[in-house]
GROMACS .gro file of C-alpha atoms in nm:
model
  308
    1UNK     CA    1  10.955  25.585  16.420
    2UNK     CA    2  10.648  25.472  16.606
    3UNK     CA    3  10.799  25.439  16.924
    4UNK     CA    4  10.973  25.762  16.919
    5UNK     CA    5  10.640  25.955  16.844
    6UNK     CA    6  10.480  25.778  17.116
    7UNK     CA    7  10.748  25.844  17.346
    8UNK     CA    8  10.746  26.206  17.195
    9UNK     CA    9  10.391  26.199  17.288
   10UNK     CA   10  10.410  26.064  17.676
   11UNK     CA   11  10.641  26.395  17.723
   12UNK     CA   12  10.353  26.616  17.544
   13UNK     CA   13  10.106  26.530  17.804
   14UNK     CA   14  10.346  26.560  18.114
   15UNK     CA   15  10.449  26.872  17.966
   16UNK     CA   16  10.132  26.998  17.934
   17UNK     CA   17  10.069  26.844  18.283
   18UNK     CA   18  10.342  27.052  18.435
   19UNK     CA   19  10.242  27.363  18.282
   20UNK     CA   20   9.872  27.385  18.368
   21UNK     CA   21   9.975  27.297  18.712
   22UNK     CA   22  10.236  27.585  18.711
   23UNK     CA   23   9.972  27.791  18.567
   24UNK     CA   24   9.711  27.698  18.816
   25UNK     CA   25   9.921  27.774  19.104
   26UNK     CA   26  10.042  28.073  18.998
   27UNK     CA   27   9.737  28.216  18.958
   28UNK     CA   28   9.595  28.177  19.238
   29UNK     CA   29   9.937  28.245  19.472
   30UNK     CA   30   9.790  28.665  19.384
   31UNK     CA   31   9.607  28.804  19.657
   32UNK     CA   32   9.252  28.804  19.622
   33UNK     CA   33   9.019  28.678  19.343
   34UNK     CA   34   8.834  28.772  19.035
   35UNK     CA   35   8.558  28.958  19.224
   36UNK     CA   36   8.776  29.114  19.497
   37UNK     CA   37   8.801  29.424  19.287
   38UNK     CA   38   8.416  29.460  19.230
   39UNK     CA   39   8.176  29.625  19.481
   40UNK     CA   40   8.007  29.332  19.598
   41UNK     CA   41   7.855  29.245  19.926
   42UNK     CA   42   7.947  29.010  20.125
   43UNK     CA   43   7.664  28.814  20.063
   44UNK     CA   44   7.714  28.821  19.672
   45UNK     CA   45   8.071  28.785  19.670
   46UNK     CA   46   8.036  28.481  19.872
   47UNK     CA   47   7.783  28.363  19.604
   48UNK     CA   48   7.998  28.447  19.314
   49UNK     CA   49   8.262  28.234  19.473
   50UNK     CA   50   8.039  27.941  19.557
   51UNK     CA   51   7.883  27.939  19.146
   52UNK     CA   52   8.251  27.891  19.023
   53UNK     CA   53   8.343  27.661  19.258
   54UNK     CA   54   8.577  27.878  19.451
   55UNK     CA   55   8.475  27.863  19.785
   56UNK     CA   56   8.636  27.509  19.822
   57UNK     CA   57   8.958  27.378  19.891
   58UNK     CA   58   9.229  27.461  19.654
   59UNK     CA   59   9.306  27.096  19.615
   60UNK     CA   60   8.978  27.032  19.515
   61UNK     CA   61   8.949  27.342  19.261
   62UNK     CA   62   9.280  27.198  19.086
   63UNK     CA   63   9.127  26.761  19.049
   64UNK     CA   64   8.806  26.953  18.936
   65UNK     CA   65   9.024  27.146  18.674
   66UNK     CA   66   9.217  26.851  18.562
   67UNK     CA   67   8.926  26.585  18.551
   68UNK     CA   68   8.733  26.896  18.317
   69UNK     CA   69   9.035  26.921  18.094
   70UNK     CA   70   9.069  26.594  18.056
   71UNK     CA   71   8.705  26.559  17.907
   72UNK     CA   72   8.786  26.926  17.702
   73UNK     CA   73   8.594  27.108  17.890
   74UNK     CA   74   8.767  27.446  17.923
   75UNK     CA   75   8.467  27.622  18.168
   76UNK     CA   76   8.267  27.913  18.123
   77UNK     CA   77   8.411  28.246  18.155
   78UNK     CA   78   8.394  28.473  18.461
   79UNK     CA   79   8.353  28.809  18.239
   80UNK     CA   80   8.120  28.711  17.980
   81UNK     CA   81   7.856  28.545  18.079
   82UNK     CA   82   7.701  28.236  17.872
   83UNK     CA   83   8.020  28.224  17.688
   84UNK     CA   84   8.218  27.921  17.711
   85UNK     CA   85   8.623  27.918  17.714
   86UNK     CA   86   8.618  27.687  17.393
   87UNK     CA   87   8.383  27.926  17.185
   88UNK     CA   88   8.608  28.254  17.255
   89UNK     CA   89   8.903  28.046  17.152
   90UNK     CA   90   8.678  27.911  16.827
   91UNK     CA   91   8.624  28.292  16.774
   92UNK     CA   92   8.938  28.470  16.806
   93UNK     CA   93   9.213  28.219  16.705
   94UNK     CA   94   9.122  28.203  16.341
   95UNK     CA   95   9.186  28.571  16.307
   96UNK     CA   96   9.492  28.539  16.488
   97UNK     CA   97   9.576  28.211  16.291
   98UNK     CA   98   9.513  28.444  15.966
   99UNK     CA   99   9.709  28.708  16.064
  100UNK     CA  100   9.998  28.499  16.180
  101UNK     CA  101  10.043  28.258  15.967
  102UNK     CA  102  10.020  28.588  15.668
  103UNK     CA  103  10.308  28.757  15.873
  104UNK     CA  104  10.533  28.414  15.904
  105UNK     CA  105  10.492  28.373  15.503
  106UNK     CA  106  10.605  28.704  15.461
  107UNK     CA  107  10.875  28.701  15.712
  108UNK     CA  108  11.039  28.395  15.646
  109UNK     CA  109  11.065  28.454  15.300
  110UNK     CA  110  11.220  28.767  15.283
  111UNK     CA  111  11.451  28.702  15.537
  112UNK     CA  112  11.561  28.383  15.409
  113UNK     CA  113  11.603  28.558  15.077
  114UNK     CA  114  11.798  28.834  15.215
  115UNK     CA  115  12.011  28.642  15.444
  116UNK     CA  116  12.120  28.424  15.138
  117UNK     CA  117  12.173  28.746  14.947
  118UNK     CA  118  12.357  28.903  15.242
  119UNK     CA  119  12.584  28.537  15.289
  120UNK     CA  120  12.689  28.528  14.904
  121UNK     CA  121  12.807  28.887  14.928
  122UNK     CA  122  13.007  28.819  15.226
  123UNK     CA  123  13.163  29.182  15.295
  124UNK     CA  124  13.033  29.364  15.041
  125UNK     CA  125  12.773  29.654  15.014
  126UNK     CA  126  12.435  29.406  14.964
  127UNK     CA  127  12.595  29.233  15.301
  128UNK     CA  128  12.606  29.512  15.489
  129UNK     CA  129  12.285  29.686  15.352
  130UNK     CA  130  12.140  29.327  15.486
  131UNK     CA  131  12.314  29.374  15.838
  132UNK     CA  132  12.187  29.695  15.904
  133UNK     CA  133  11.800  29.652  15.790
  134UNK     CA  134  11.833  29.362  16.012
  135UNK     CA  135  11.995  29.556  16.303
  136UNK     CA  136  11.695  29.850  16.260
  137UNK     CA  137  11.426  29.644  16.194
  138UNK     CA  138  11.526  29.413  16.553
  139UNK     CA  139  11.602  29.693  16.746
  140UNK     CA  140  11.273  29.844  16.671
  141UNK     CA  141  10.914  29.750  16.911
  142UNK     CA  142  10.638  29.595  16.713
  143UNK     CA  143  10.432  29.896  16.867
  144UNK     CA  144  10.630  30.149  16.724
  145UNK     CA  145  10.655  30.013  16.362
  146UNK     CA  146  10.298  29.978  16.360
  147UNK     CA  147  10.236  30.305  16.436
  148UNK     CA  148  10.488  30.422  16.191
  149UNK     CA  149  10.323  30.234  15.941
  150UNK     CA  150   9.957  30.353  16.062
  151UNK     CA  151  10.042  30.702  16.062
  152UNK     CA  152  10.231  30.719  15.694
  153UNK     CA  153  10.008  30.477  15.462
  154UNK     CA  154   9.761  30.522  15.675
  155UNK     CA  155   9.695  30.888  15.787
  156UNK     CA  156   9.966  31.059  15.555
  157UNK     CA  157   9.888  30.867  15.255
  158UNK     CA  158   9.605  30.743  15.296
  159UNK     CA  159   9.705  30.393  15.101
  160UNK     CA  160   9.607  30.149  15.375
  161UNK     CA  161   9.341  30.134  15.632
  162UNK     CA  162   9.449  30.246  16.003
  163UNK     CA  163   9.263  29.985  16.195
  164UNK     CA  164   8.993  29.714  16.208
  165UNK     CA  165   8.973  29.349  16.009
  166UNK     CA  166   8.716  29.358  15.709
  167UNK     CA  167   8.874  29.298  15.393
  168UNK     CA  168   9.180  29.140  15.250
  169UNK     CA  169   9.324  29.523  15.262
  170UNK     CA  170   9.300  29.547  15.587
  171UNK     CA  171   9.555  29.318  15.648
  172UNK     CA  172   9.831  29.491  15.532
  173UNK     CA  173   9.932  29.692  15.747
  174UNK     CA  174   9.945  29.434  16.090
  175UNK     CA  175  10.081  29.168  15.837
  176UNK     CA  176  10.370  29.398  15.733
  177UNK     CA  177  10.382  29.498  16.121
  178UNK     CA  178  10.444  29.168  16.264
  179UNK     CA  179  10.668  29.057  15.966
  180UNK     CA  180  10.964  29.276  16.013
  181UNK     CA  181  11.042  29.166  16.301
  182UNK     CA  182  11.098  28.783  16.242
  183UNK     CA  183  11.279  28.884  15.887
  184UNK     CA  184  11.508  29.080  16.103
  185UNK     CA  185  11.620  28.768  16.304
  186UNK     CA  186  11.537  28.529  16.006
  187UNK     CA  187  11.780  28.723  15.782
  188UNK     CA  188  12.081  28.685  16.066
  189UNK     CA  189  12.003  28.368  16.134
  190UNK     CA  190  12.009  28.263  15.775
  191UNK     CA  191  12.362  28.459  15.649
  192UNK     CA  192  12.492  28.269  15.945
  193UNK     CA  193  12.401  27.935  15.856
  194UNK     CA  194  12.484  27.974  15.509
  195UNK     CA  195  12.837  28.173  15.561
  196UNK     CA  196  12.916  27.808  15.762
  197UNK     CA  197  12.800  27.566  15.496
  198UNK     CA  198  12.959  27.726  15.235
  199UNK     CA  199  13.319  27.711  15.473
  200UNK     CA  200  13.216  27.289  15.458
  201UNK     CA  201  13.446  27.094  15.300
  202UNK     CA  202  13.204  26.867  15.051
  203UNK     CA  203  13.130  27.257  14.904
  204UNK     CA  204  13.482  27.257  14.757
  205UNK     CA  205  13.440  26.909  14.660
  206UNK     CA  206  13.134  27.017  14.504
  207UNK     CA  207  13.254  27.321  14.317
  208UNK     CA  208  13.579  27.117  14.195
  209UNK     CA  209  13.350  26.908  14.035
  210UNK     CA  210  13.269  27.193  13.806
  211UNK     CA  211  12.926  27.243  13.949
  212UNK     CA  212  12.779  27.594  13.877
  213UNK     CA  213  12.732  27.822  14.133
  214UNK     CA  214  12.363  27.772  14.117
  215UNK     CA  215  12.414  27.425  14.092
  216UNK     CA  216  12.602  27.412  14.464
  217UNK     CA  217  12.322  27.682  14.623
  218UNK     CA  218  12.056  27.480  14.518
  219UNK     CA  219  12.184  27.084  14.578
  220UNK     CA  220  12.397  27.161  14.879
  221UNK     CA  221  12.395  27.479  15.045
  222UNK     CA  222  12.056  27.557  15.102
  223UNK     CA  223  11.935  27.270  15.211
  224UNK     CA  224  12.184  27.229  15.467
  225UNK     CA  225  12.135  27.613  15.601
  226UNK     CA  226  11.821  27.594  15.646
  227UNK     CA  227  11.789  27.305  15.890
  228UNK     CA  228  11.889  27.591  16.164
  229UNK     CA  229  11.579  27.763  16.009
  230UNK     CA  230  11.343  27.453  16.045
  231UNK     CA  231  11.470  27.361  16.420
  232UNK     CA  232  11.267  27.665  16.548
  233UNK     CA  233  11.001  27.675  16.344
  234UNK     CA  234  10.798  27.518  16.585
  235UNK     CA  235  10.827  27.783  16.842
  236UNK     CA  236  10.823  28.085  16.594
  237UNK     CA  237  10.510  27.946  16.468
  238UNK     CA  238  10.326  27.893  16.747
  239UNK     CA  239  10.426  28.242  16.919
  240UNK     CA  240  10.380  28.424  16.607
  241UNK     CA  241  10.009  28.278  16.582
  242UNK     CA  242   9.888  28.310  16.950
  243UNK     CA  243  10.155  28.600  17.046
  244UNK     CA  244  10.041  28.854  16.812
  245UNK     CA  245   9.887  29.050  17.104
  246UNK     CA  246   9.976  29.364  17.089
  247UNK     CA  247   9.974  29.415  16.700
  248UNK     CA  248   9.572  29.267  16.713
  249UNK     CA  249   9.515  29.576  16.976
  250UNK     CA  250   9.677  29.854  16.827
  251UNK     CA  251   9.478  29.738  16.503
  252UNK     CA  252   9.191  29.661  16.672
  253UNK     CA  253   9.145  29.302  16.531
  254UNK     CA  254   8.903  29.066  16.689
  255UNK     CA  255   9.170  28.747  16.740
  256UNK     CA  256   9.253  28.557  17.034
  257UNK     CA  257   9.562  28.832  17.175
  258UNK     CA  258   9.248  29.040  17.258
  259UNK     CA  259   9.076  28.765  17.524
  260UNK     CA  260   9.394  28.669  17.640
  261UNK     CA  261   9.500  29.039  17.762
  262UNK     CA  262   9.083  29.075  17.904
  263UNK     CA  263   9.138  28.764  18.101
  264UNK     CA  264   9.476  28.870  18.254
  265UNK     CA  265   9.298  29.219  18.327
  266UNK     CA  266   8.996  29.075  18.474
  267UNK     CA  267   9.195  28.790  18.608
  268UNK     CA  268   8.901  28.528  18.469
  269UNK     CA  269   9.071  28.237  18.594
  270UNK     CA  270   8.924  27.985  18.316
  271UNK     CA  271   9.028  28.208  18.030
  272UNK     CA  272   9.345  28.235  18.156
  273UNK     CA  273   9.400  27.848  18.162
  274UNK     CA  274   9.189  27.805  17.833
  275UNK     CA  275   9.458  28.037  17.648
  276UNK     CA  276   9.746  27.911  17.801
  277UNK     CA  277   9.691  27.535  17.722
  278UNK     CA  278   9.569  27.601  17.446
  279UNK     CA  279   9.870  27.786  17.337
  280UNK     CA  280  10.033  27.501  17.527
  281UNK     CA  281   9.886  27.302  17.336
  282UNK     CA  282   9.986  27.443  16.992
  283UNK     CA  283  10.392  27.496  17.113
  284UNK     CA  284  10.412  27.129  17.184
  285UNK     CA  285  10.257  26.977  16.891
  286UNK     CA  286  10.457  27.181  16.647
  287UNK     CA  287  10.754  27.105  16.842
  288UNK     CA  288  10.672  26.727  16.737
  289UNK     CA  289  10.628  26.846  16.369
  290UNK     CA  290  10.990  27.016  16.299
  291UNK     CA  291  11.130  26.739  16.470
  292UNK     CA  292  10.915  26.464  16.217
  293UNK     CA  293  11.011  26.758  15.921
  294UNK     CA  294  11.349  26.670  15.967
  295UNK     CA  295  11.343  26.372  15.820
  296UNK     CA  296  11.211  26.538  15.487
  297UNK     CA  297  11.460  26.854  15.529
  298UNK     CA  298  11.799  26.613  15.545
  299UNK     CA  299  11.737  26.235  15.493
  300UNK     CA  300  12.065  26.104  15.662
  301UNK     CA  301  11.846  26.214  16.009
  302UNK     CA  302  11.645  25.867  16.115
  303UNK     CA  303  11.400  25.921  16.411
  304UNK     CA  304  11.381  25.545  16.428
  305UNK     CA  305  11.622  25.312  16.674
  306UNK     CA  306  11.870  25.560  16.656
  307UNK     CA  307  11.668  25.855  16.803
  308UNK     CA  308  11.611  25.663  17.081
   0.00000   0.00000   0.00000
């Protein structure tokens, strides 16, 4: 076990590594820089540049980078002055953390629910009804559910707040936004997975035992469906959390989507790198979780000698 995580840890950094370098280069391959667009003079813009470093070789902007990243320090932003990457990213990923991790709960639970539902009425009218919710609710932009949902609770009826991020209430609405989404694919995903276990031979073996039905959902079909479930967790966590960009600006909430989509806009270099490895950051390491959760989900998985 220890050596795997370790080795699972020497691929975290060269991951992380790769993509800040990607990033880096990227970013700077666009004509121009972050003051190109403002009506400086010369003069100042040539100041500007020297202040953040940028009027030296690119080489020597990218060791600067990595030697500063390496010690956690993100920079200062470009936009807003006195503000350092690491304190916007303190600020808004809470919210977005809160907001996220509200929608996932919600989410995954009714869409596992469903797509169990959905699997043990294989054909029938609760099946279908499951199918097509799923179908709508996919095929549907976050943007345009949200605005559904502002403009009937909201406006119409007057149920919900329309915007901002006070009170518990508040939350609604984006929470609800971002959910149906990932219970649209969590529901397919899920009728799939348990449609196939329940085809397995040991669940006739099971059932000739005289097992209940309950009996074989709970002791052996569930916890084999869901392992599909828990093999992307990782990812749908982490982009659920950070990726809630567009839901935080249609509600106006104060979370980390809203300095990510500034620093693209105003192309503030150190934000942009801040928010990416940071999100980076958070991809990776729950990557590593699901694949330690394993263990816990199905205990004939050993991330020991074998793993390697």
């Amino acid at each position: 076990m220890l050596r795997y995580v370790t080795r699972r840890l020497v691929y975290a950094v060269v991951t992380l590594w790769f993509i800040a370098t990607l990033t880096f280069v990227l970013m700077h391959l666009v004509p121009g820089d972050p003051f190109s667009s403002e009506k400086l003079t010369p003069q100042i813009h040539q100041l500007m540049l020297k202040k953040y470093n940028m009027d030296r070789p690119l080489w020597q902007q990218y060791l600067t980078y990595l030697g500063n990243l390496v010690r956690g320090d993100l920079g200062y932003s470009m936009r807003q002055m006195n503000r350092t990457v690491t304190d916007m990213i303190r600020e808004g990923f809470p919210v977005s953390a809160h907001l996220g991790l509200q929608a996932l709960a919600v989410g995954l639970t009714a869409g596992l629910a469903l797509g169990t539902v959905a699997a043990l009425h294989h054909n029938r009218w609760p099946d279908y009804a499951a199918v097509f919710l799923a179908l709508v609710f996919i095929s549907v932009p976050n943007f345009v559910v949200g605005s559904i949902a502002q403009y009937v609770f909201g406006v119409k009826l007057g149920w919900l707040p329309v915007a901002r991020w006070e009170t518990p209430i508040h939350t609604l609405l984006p929470t609800l936004t971002l959910a149906v989404s990932m219970l649209a694919g969590q529901t397919r995903l899920m009728r799939t997975s348990v449609l196939e276990v329940l085809g397995q031979d040991y669940i006739r073996t099971a059932r000739s035992k005289g097992l209940s039905s309950g009996e074989v959902l709970r002791r052996h079909t569930l916890r084999n469906a869901i392992l599909p479930i828990v093999t992307i967790m990782g990812p749908l966590t982490a982009g659920i959390v950070t990726g809630t960009f567009v839901v935080e600006t249609m509600f106006g909430i104060p979370g980390l989507g809203k300095y990510y989509v500034q620093s693209v806009y105003n192309r503030d270099y150190p934000l942009i790198m801040g928010t990416t490895v940071f999100y980076s950051v958070l991809l990776v390491g729950l990557n590593l979780l699901v694949d330690l959760a394993y263990t816990l989900v199905d205990p004939r998985i050993r991330l020991g000698k074998a793993a390697d």
